[in-house]
PDB file of C-alpha atoms in Angstrom:
ATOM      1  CA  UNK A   1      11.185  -7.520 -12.636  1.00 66.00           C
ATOM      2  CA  UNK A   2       8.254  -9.814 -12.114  1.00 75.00           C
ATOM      3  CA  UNK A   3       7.203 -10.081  -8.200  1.00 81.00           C
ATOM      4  CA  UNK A   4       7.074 -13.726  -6.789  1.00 86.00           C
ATOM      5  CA  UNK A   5       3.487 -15.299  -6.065  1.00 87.00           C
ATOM      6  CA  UNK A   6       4.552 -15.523  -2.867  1.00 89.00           C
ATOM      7  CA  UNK A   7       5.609 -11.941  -2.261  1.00 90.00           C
ATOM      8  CA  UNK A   8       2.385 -11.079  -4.432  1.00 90.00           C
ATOM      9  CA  UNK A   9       0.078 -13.090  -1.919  1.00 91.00           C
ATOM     10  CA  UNK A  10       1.910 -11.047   1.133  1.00 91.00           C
ATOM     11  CA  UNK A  11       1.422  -7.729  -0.804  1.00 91.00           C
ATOM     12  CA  UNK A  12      -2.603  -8.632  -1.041  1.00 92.00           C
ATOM     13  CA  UNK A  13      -2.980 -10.366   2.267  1.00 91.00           C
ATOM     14  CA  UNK A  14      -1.339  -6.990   3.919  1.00 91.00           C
ATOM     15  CA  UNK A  15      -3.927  -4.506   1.710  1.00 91.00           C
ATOM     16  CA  UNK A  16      -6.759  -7.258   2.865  1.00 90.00           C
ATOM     17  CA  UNK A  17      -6.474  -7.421   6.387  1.00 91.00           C
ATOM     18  CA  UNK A  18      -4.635  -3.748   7.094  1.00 89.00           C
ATOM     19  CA  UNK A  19      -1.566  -4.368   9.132  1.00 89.00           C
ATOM     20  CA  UNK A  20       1.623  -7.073   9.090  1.00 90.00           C
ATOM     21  CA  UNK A  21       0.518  -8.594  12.088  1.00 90.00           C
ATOM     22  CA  UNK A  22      -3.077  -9.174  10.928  1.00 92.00           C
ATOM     23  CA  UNK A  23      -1.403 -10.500   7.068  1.00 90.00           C
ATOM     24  CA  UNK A  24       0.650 -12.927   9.328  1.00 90.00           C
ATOM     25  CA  UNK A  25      -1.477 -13.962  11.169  1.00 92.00           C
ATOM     26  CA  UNK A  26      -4.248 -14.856   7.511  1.00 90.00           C
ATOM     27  CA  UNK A  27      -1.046 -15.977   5.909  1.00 90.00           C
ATOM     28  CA  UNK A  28       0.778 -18.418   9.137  1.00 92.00           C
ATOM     29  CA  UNK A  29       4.026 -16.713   9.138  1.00 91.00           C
ATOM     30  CA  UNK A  30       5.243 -14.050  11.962  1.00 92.00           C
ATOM     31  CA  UNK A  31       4.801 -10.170  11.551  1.00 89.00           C
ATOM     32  CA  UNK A  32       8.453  -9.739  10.829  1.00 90.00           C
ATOM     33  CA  UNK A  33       9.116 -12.350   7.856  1.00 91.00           C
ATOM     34  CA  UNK A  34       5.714 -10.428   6.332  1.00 90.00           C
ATOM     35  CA  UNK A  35       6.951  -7.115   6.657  1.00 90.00           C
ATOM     36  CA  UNK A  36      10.587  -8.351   5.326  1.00 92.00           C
ATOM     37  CA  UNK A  37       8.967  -9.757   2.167  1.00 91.00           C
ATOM     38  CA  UNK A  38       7.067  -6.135   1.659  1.00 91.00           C
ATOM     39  CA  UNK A  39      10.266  -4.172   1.829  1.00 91.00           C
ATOM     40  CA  UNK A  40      12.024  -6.720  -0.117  1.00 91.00           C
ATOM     41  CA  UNK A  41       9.533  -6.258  -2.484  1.00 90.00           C
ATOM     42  CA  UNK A  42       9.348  -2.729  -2.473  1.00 90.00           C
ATOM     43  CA  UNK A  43      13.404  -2.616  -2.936  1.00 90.00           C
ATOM     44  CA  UNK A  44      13.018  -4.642  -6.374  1.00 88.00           C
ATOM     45  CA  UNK A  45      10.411  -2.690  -7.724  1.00 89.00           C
ATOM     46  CA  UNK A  46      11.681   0.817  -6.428  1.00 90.00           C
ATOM     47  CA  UNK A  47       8.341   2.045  -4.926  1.00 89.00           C
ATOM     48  CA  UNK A  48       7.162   2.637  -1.330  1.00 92.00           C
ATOM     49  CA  UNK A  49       3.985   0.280  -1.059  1.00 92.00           C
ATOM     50  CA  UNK A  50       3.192   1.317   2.353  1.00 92.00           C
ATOM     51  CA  UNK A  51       3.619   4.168   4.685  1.00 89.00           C
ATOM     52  CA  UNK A  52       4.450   2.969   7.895  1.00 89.00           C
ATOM     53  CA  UNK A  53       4.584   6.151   9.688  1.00 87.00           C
ATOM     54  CA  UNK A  54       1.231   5.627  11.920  1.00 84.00           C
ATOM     55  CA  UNK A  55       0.314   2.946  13.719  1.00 84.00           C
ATOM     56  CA  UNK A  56      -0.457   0.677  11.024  1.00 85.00           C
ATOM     57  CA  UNK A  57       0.471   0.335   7.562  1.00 89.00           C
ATOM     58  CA  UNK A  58      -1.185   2.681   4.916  1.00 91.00           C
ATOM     59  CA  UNK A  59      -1.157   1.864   1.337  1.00 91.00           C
ATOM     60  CA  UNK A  60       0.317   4.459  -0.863  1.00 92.00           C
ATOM     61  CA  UNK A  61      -1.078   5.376  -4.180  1.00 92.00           C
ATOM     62  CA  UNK A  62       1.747   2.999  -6.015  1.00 92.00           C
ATOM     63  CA  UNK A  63       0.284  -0.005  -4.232  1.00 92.00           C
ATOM     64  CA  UNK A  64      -3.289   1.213  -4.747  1.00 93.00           C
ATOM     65  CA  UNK A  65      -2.313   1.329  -8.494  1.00 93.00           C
ATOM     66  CA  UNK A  66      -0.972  -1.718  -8.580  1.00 91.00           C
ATOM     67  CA  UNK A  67      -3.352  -3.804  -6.834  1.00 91.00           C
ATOM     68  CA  UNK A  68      -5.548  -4.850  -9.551  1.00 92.00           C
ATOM     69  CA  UNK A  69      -2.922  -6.268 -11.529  1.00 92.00           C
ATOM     70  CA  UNK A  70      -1.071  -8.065  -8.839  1.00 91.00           C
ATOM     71  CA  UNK A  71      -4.875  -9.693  -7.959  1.00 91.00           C
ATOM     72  CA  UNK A  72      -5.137 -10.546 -11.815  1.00 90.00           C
ATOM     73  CA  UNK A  73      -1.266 -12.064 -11.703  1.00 88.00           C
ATOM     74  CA  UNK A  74      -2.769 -14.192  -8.658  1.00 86.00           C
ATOM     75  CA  UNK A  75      -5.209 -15.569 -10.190  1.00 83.00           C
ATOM     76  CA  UNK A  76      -3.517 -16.218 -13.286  1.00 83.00           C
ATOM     77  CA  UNK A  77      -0.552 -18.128 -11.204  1.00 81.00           C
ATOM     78  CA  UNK A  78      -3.750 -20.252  -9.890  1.00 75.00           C
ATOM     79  CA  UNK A  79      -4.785 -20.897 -13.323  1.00 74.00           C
ATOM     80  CA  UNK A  80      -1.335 -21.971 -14.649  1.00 77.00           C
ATOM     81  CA  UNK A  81      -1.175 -24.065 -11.322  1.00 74.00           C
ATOM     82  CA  UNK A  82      -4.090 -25.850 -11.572  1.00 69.00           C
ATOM     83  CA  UNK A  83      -3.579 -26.086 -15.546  1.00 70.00           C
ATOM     84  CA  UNK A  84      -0.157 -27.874 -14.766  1.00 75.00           C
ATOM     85  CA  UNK A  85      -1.950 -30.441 -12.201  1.00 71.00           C
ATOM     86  CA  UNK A  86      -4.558 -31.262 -14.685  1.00 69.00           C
ATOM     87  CA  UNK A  87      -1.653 -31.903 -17.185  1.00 70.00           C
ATOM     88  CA  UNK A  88      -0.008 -33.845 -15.179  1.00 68.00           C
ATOM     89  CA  UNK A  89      -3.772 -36.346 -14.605  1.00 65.00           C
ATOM     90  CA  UNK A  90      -3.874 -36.859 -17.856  1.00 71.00           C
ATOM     91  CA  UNK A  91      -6.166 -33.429 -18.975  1.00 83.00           C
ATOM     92  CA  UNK A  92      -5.298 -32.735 -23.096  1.00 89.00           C
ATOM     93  CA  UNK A  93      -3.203 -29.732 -24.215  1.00 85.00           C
ATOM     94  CA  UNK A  94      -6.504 -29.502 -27.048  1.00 92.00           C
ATOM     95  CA  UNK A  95      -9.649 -31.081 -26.833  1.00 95.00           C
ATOM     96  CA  UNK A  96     -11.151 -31.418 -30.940  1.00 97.00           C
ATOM     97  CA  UNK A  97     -14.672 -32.144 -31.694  1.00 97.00           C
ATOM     98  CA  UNK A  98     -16.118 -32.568 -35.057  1.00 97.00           C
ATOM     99  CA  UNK A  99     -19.445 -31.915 -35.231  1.00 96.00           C
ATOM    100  CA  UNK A 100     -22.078 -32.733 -38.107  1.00 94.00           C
ATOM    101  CA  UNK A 101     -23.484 -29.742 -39.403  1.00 93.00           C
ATOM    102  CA  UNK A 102     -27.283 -31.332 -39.177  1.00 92.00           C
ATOM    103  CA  UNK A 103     -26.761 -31.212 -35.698  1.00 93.00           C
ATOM    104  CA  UNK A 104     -25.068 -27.994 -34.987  1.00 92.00           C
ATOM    105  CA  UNK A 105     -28.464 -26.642 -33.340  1.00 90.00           C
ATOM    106  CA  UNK A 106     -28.294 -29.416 -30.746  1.00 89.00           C
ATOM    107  CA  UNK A 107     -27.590 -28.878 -27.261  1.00 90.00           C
ATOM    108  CA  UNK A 108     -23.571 -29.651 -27.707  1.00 94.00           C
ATOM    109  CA  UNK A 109     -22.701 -26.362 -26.285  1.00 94.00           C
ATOM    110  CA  UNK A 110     -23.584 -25.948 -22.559  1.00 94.00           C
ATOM    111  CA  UNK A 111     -21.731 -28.636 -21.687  1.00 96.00           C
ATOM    112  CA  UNK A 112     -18.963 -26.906 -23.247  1.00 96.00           C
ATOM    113  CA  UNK A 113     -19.520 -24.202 -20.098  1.00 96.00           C
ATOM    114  CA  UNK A 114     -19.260 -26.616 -17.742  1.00 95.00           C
ATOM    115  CA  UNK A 115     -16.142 -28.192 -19.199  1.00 94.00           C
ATOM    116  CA  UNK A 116     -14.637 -24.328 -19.554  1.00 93.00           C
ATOM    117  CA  UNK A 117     -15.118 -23.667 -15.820  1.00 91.00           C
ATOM    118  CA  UNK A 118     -13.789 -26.781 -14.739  1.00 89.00           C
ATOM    119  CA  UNK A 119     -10.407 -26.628 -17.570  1.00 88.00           C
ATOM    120  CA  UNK A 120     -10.685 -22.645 -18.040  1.00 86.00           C
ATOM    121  CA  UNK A 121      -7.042 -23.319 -19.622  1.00 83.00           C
ATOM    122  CA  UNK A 122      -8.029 -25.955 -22.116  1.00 89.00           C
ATOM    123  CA  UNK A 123      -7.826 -25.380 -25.887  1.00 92.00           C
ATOM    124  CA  UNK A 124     -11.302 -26.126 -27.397  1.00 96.00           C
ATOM    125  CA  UNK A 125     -11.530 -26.333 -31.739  1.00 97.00           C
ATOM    126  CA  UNK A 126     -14.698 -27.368 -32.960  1.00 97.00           C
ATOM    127  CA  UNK A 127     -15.468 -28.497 -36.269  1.00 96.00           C
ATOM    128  CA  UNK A 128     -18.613 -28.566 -38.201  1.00 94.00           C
ATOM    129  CA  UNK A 129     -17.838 -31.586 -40.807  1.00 94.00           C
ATOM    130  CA  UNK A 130     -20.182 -34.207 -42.899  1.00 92.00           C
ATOM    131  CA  UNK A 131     -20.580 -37.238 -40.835  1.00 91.00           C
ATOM    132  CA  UNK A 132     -18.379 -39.138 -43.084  1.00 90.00           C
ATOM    133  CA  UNK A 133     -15.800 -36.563 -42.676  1.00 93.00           C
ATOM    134  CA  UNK A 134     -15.605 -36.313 -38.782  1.00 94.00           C
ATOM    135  CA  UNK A 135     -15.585 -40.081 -38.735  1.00 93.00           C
ATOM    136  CA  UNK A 136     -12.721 -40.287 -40.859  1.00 93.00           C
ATOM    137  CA  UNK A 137     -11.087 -37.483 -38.681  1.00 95.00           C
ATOM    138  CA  UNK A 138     -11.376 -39.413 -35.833  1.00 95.00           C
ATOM    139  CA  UNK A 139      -9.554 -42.177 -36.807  1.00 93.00           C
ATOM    140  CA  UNK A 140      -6.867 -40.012 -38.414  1.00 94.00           C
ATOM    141  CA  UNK A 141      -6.549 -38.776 -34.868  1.00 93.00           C
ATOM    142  CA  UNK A 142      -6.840 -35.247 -36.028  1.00 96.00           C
ATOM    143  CA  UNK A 143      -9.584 -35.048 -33.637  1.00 96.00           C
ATOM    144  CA  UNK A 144     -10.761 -36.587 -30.151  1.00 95.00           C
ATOM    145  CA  UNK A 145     -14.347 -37.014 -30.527  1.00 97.00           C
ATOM    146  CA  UNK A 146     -17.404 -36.873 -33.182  1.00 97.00           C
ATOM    147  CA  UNK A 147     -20.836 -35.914 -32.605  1.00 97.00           C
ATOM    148  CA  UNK A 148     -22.371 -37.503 -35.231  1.00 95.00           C
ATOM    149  CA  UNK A 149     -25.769 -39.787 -35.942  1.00 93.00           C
ATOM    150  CA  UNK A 150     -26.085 -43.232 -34.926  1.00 90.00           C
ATOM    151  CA  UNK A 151     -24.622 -45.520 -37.679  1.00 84.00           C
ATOM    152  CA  UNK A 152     -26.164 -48.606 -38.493  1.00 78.00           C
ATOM    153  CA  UNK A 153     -22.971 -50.358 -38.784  1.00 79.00           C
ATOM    154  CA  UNK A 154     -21.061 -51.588 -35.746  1.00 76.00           C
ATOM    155  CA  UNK A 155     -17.201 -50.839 -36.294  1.00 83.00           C
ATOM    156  CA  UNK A 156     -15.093 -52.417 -33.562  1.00 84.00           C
ATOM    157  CA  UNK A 157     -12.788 -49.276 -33.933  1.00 89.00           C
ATOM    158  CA  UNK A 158     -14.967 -47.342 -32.242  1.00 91.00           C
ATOM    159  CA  UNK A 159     -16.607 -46.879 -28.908  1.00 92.00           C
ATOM    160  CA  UNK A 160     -19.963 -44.528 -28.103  1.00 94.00           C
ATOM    161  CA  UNK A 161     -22.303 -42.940 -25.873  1.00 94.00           C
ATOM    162  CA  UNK A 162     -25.762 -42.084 -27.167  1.00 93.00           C
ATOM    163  CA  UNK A 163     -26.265 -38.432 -25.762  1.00 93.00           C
ATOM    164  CA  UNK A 164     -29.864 -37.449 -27.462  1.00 90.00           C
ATOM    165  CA  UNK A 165     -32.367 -38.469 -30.101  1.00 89.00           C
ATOM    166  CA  UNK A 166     -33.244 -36.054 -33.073  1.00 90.00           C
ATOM    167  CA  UNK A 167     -36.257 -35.984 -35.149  1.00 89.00           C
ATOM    168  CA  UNK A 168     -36.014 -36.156 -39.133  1.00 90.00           C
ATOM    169  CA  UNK A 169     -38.206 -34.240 -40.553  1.00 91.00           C
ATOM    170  CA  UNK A 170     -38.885 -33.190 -44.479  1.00 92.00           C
ATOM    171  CA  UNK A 171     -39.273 -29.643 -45.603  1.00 95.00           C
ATOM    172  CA  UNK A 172     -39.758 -27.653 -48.568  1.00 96.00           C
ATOM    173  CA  UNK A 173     -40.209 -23.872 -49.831  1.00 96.00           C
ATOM    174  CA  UNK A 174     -43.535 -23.256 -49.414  1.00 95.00           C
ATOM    175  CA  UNK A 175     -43.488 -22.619 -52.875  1.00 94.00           C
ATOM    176  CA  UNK A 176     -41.796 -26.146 -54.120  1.00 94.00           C
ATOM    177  CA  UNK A 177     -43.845 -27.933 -56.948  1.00 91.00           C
ATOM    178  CA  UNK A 178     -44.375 -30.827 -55.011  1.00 90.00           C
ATOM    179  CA  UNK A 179     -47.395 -28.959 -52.567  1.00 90.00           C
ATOM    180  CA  UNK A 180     -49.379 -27.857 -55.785  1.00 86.00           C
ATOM    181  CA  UNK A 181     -51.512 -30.793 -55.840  1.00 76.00           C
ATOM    182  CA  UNK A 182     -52.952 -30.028 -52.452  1.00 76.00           C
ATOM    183  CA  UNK A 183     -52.935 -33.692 -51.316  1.00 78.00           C
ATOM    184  CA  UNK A 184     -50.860 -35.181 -48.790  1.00 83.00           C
ATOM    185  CA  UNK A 185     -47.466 -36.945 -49.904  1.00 87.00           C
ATOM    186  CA  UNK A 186     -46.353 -39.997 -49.525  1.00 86.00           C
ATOM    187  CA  UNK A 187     -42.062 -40.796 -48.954  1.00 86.00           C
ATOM    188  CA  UNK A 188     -42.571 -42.155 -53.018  1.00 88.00           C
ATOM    189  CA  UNK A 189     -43.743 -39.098 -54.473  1.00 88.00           C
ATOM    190  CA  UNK A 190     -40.742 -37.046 -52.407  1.00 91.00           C
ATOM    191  CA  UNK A 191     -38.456 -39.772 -54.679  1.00 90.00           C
ATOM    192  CA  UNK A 192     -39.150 -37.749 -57.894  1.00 91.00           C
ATOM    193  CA  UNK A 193     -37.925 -34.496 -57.175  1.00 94.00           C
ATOM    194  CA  UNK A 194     -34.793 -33.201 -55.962  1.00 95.00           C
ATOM    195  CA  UNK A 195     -33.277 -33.695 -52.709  1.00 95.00           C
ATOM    196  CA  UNK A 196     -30.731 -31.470 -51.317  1.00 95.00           C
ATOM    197  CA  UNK A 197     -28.648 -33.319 -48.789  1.00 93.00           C
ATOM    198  CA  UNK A 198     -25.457 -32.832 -46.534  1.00 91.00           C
ATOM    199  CA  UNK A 199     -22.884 -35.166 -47.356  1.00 88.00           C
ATOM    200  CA  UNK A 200     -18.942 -35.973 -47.148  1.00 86.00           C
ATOM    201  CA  UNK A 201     -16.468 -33.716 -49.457  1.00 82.00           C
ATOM    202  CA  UNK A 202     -15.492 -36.452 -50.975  1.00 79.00           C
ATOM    203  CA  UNK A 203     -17.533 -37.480 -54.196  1.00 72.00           C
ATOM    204  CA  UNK A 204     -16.214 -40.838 -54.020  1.00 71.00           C
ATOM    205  CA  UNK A 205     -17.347 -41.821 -50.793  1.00 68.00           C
ATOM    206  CA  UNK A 206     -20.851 -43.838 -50.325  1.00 66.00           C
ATOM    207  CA  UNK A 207     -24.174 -42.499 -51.210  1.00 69.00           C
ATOM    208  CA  UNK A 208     -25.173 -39.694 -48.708  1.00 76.00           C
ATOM    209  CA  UNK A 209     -26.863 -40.577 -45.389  1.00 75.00           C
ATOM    210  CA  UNK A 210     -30.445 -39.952 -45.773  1.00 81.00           C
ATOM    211  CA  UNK A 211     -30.514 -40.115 -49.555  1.00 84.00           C
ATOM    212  CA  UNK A 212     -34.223 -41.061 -50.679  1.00 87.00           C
ATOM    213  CA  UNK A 213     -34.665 -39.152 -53.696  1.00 89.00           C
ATOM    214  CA  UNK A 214     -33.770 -40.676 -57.482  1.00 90.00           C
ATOM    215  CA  UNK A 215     -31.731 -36.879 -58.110  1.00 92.00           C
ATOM    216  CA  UNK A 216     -30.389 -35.072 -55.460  1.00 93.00           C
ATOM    217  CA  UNK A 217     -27.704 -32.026 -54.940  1.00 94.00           C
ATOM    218  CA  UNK A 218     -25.014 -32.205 -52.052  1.00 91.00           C
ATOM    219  CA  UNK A 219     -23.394 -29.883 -50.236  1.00 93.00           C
ATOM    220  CA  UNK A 220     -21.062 -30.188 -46.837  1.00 91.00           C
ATOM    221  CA  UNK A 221     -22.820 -27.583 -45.452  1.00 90.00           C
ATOM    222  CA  UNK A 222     -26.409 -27.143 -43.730  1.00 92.00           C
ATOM    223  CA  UNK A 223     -26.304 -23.669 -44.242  1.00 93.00           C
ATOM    224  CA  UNK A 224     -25.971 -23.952 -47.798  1.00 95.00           C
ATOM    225  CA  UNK A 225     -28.175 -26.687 -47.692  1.00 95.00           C
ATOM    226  CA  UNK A 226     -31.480 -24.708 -46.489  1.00 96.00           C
ATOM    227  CA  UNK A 227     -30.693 -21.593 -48.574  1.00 96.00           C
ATOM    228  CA  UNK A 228     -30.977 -24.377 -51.282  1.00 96.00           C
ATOM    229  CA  UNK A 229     -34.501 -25.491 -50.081  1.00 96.00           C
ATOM    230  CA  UNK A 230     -35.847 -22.381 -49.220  1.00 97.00           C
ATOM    231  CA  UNK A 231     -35.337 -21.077 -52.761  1.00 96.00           C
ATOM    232  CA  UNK A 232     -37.439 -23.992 -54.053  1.00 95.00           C
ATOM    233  CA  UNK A 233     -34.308 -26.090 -55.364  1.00 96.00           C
ATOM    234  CA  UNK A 234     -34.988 -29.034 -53.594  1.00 95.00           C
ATOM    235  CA  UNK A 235     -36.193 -30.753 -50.593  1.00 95.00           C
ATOM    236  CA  UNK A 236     -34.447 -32.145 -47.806  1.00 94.00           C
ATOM    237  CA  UNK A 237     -34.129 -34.397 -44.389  1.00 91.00           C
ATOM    238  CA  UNK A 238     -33.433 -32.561 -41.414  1.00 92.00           C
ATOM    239  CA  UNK A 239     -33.526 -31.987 -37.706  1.00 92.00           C
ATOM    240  CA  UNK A 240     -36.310 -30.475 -36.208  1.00 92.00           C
ATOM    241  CA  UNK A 241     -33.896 -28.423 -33.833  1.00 91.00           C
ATOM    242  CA  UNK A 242     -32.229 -27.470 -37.123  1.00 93.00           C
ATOM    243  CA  UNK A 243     -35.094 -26.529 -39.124  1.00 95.00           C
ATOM    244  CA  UNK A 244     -37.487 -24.867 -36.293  1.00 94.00           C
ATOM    245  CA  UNK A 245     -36.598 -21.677 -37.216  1.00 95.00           C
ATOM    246  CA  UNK A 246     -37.519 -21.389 -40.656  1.00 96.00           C
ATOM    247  CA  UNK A 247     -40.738 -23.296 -40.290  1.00 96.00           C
ATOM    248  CA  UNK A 248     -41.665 -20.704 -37.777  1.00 96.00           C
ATOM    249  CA  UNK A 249     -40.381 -17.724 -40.064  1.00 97.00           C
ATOM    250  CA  UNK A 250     -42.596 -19.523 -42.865  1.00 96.00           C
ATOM    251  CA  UNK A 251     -39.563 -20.365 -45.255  1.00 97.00           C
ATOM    252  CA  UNK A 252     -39.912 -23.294 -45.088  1.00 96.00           C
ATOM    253  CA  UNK A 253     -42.850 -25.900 -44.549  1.00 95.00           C
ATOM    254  CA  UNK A 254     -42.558 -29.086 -43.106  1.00 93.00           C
ATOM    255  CA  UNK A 255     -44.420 -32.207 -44.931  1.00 91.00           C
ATOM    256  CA  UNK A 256     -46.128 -34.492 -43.242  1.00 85.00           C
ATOM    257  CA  UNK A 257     -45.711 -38.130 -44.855  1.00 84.00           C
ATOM    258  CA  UNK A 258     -48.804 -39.849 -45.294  1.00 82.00           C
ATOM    259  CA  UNK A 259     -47.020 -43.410 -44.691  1.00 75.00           C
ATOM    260  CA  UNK A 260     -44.124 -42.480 -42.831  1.00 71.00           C
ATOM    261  CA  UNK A 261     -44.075 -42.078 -39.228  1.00 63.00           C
ATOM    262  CA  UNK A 262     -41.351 -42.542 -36.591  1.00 52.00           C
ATOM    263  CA  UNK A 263     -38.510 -43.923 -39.652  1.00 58.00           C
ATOM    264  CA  UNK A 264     -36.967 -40.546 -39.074  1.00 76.00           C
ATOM    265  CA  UNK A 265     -36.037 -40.995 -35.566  1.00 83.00           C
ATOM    266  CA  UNK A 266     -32.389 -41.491 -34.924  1.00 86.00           C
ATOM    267  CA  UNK A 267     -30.214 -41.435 -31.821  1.00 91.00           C
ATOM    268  CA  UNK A 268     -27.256 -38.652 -31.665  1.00 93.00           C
ATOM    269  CA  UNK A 269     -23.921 -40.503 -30.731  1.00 95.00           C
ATOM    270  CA  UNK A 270     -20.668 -39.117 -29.445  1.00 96.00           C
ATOM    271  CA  UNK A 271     -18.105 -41.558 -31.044  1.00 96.00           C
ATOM    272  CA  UNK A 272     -14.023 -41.853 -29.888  1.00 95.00           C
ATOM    273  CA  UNK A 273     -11.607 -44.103 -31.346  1.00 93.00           C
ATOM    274  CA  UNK A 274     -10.452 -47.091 -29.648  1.00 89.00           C
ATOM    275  CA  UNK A 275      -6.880 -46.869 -30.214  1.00 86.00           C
ATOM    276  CA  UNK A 276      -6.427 -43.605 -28.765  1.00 86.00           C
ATOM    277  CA  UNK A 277      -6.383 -42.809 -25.000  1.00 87.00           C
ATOM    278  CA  UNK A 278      -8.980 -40.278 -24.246  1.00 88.00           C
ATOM    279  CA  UNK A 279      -7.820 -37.004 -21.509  1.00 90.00           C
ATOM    280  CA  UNK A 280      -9.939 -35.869 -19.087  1.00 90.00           C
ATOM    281  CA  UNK A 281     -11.586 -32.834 -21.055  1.00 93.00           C
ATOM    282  CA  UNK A 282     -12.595 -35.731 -23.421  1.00 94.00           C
ATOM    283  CA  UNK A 283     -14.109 -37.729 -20.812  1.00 92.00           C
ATOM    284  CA  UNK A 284     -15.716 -35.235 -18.654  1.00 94.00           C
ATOM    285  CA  UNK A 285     -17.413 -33.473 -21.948  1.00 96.00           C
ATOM    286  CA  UNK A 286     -18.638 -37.144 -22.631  1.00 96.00           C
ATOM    287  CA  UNK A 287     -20.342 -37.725 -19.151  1.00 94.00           C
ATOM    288  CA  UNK A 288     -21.664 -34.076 -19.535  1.00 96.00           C
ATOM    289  CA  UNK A 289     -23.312 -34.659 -22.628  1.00 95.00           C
ATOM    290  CA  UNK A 290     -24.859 -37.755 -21.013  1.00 91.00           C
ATOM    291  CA  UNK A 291     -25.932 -36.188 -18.151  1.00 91.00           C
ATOM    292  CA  UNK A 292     -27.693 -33.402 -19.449  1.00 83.00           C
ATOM    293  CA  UNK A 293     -31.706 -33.333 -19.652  1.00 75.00           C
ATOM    294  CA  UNK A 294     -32.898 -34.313 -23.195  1.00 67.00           C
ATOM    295  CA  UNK A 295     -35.207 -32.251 -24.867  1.00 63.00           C
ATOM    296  CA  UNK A 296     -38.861 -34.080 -26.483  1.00 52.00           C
ATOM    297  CA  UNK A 297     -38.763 -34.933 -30.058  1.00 53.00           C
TER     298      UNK A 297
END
C-alpha cells in the first residue's frame, strides 16, 4: 500500500529528531499519537521501522532503506499540493510560446528558470514558428503567447509588452559575389542579388518581413536560412544575437551599408490575444521578460 503524507511526515520527523517525544514535540502532537502512527504504519507495510528496545528509538535497516524514497514521496506530495493551489488561482495546465526563429538566440530562456522554480509542475512547449505563423497561432488559441518582432500595424486583437530591441544586420559568405568589387555597398546594390529570408509556410501569405531584394529564397527556418548564406546562395537580414557566431567563426561577414544606419533596429514584442484570459505562468513569464536587464545593440 501507499503510506499517508501524514504518516510519511511522522516516519521522517521521528528519523530527524531521534525519539517520539522529540518528533512530537517538531510535529505538535503528543508522544503517544506519534508512536501510534509508526506502528500503524509499520503494521501496513509489514516491517519493523524502529527498534525500540533501548532507550530511544533506533532505525532499523528497512527504515534506513526506505528513507530516501519516503523524503522524495514528501516532496512530491508538496509539489502536487502546491500544483493544485496554483490551479485553483488561475495557473495553466500548459503554458505555449511560439517563438520566431530570428530570435531564438535571444534571451527568452532564463526567464523560463525562473518561471520553472516558481511552477516546477507546469507544462512548457515552445515553438520556433515564422512570425506570421505564431501570430496566426495565437489567435487560433493553439498557443498563449508569441515572441515575435514589433509589427507596424496596430491590431486591436492583440495586446503587448516590448521585452528587448534587436539589431538587423546584413551578412554574406565571405565569398558572395557582391564583396568582389571591394567598395562599400549601398541597401540598392543588396536589391540585385538574392536574399534568403525566413518567412510564413504559407506561400500565399504577404511578402516576407524584411524582404528588400528584387529575388529572394524563403525558408521557415533560420537554420536553414544561414546554411543558405554561408554557402554563398544568398544574403540575408538578421539578428546580431543570431548571427554573432558565424561572423566570429568567419562564415559569414557582416556588410556595412554605406546609407543605411539605424533602419534595422526593431523592438522584440511578446504579443497575447485579447479574447483569451491569460494564467499566471503566462503573466509571470511576461513580467519576467520585462524585468530582465537588456543587453546593448
Amino acid at each position: 500500500m501507499i503510506p499517508s503524507t501524514d504518516s510519511i511526515q511522522v516516519f521522517l520527523a521521528v528519523l530527524d529528531k531521534g525519539s517520539f517525544s522529540a518528533a512530537a514535540r517538531a510535529l505538535g502532537r503528543v508522544p503517544s499519537a506519534v508512536s501510534m502512527s509508526i506502528a500503524n504504519l509499520e503494521a501496513d507495510l509489514g516491517l519493523s521501522l524502529f527498534d525500540r528496545s533501548g532507550r530511544e528509538p533506533r532505525p532499523t535497516e528497512a527504515a534506513r532503506a526506505l528513507e530516501p524514497q519516503a523524503r522524495f514521496m514528501l516532496q512530491q506530495f508538496a509539489a502536487w499540493d502546491a500544483q493544485a493551489r496554483a490551479l485553483s488561482e488561475g495557473l495553466e495546465s500548459r503554458l505555449s510560446l511560439a517563438i520566431a526563429p530570428e530570435l531564438l538566440a535571444s534571451d527568452w530562456a532564463p526567464p523560463l528558470v525562473a518561471l520553472a522554480e516558481r511552477y516546477p509542475l507546469l507544462e512548457v512547449e515552445v515553438l520556433a514558428t515564422p512570425q506570421d505563423d505564431a501570430i496566426r497561432l495565437l489567435h487560433e488559441g493553439r498557443v498563449q503567447l508569441a515572441l515575435v518582432f514589433e509589427s507596424p500595424n496596430f491590431d486591436a486583437r492583440e495586446n503587448c509588452q516590448e521585452v528587448a530591441q534587436e539589431r538587423l544586420v546584413a551578412v554574406m559568405a565571405p565569398q558572395h559575389p557582391a564583396l568582389s568589387g571591394g567598395r562599400r555597398l549601398r541597401i540598392e546594390d543588396l536589391a540585385g542579388h538574392r536574399q534568403i529570408v525566413v518567412a510564413s509556410r504559407d506561400p500565399e501569405q504577404q511578402a516576407p518581413r524584411f524582404l528588400q531584394a528584387h529575388r529572394h529564397w524563403r525558408t521557415d527556418n533560420h537554420t536553414a536560412a544561414l546554411s543558405l548564406m554561408q554557402c554563398g546562395l544568398g544574403w540575408g537580414l538578421l539578428p546580431f544575437s543570431l548571427v554573432q557566431p558565424y561572423l566570429a567563426a568567419g562564415s559569414l561577414v557582416q556588410v556595412e551599408l554605406d546609407n543605411v544606419t539605424d533602419a534595422f533596429h526593431l523592438w522584440v514584442d511578446v504579443v497575447w490575444s485579447n479574447s483569451r484570459p491569460l494564467g499566471l505562468g503566462a503573466r509571470h513569464f511576461i513580467e519576467l521578460m520585462r524585468a530582465r536587464p537588456r543587453r546593448p545593440v
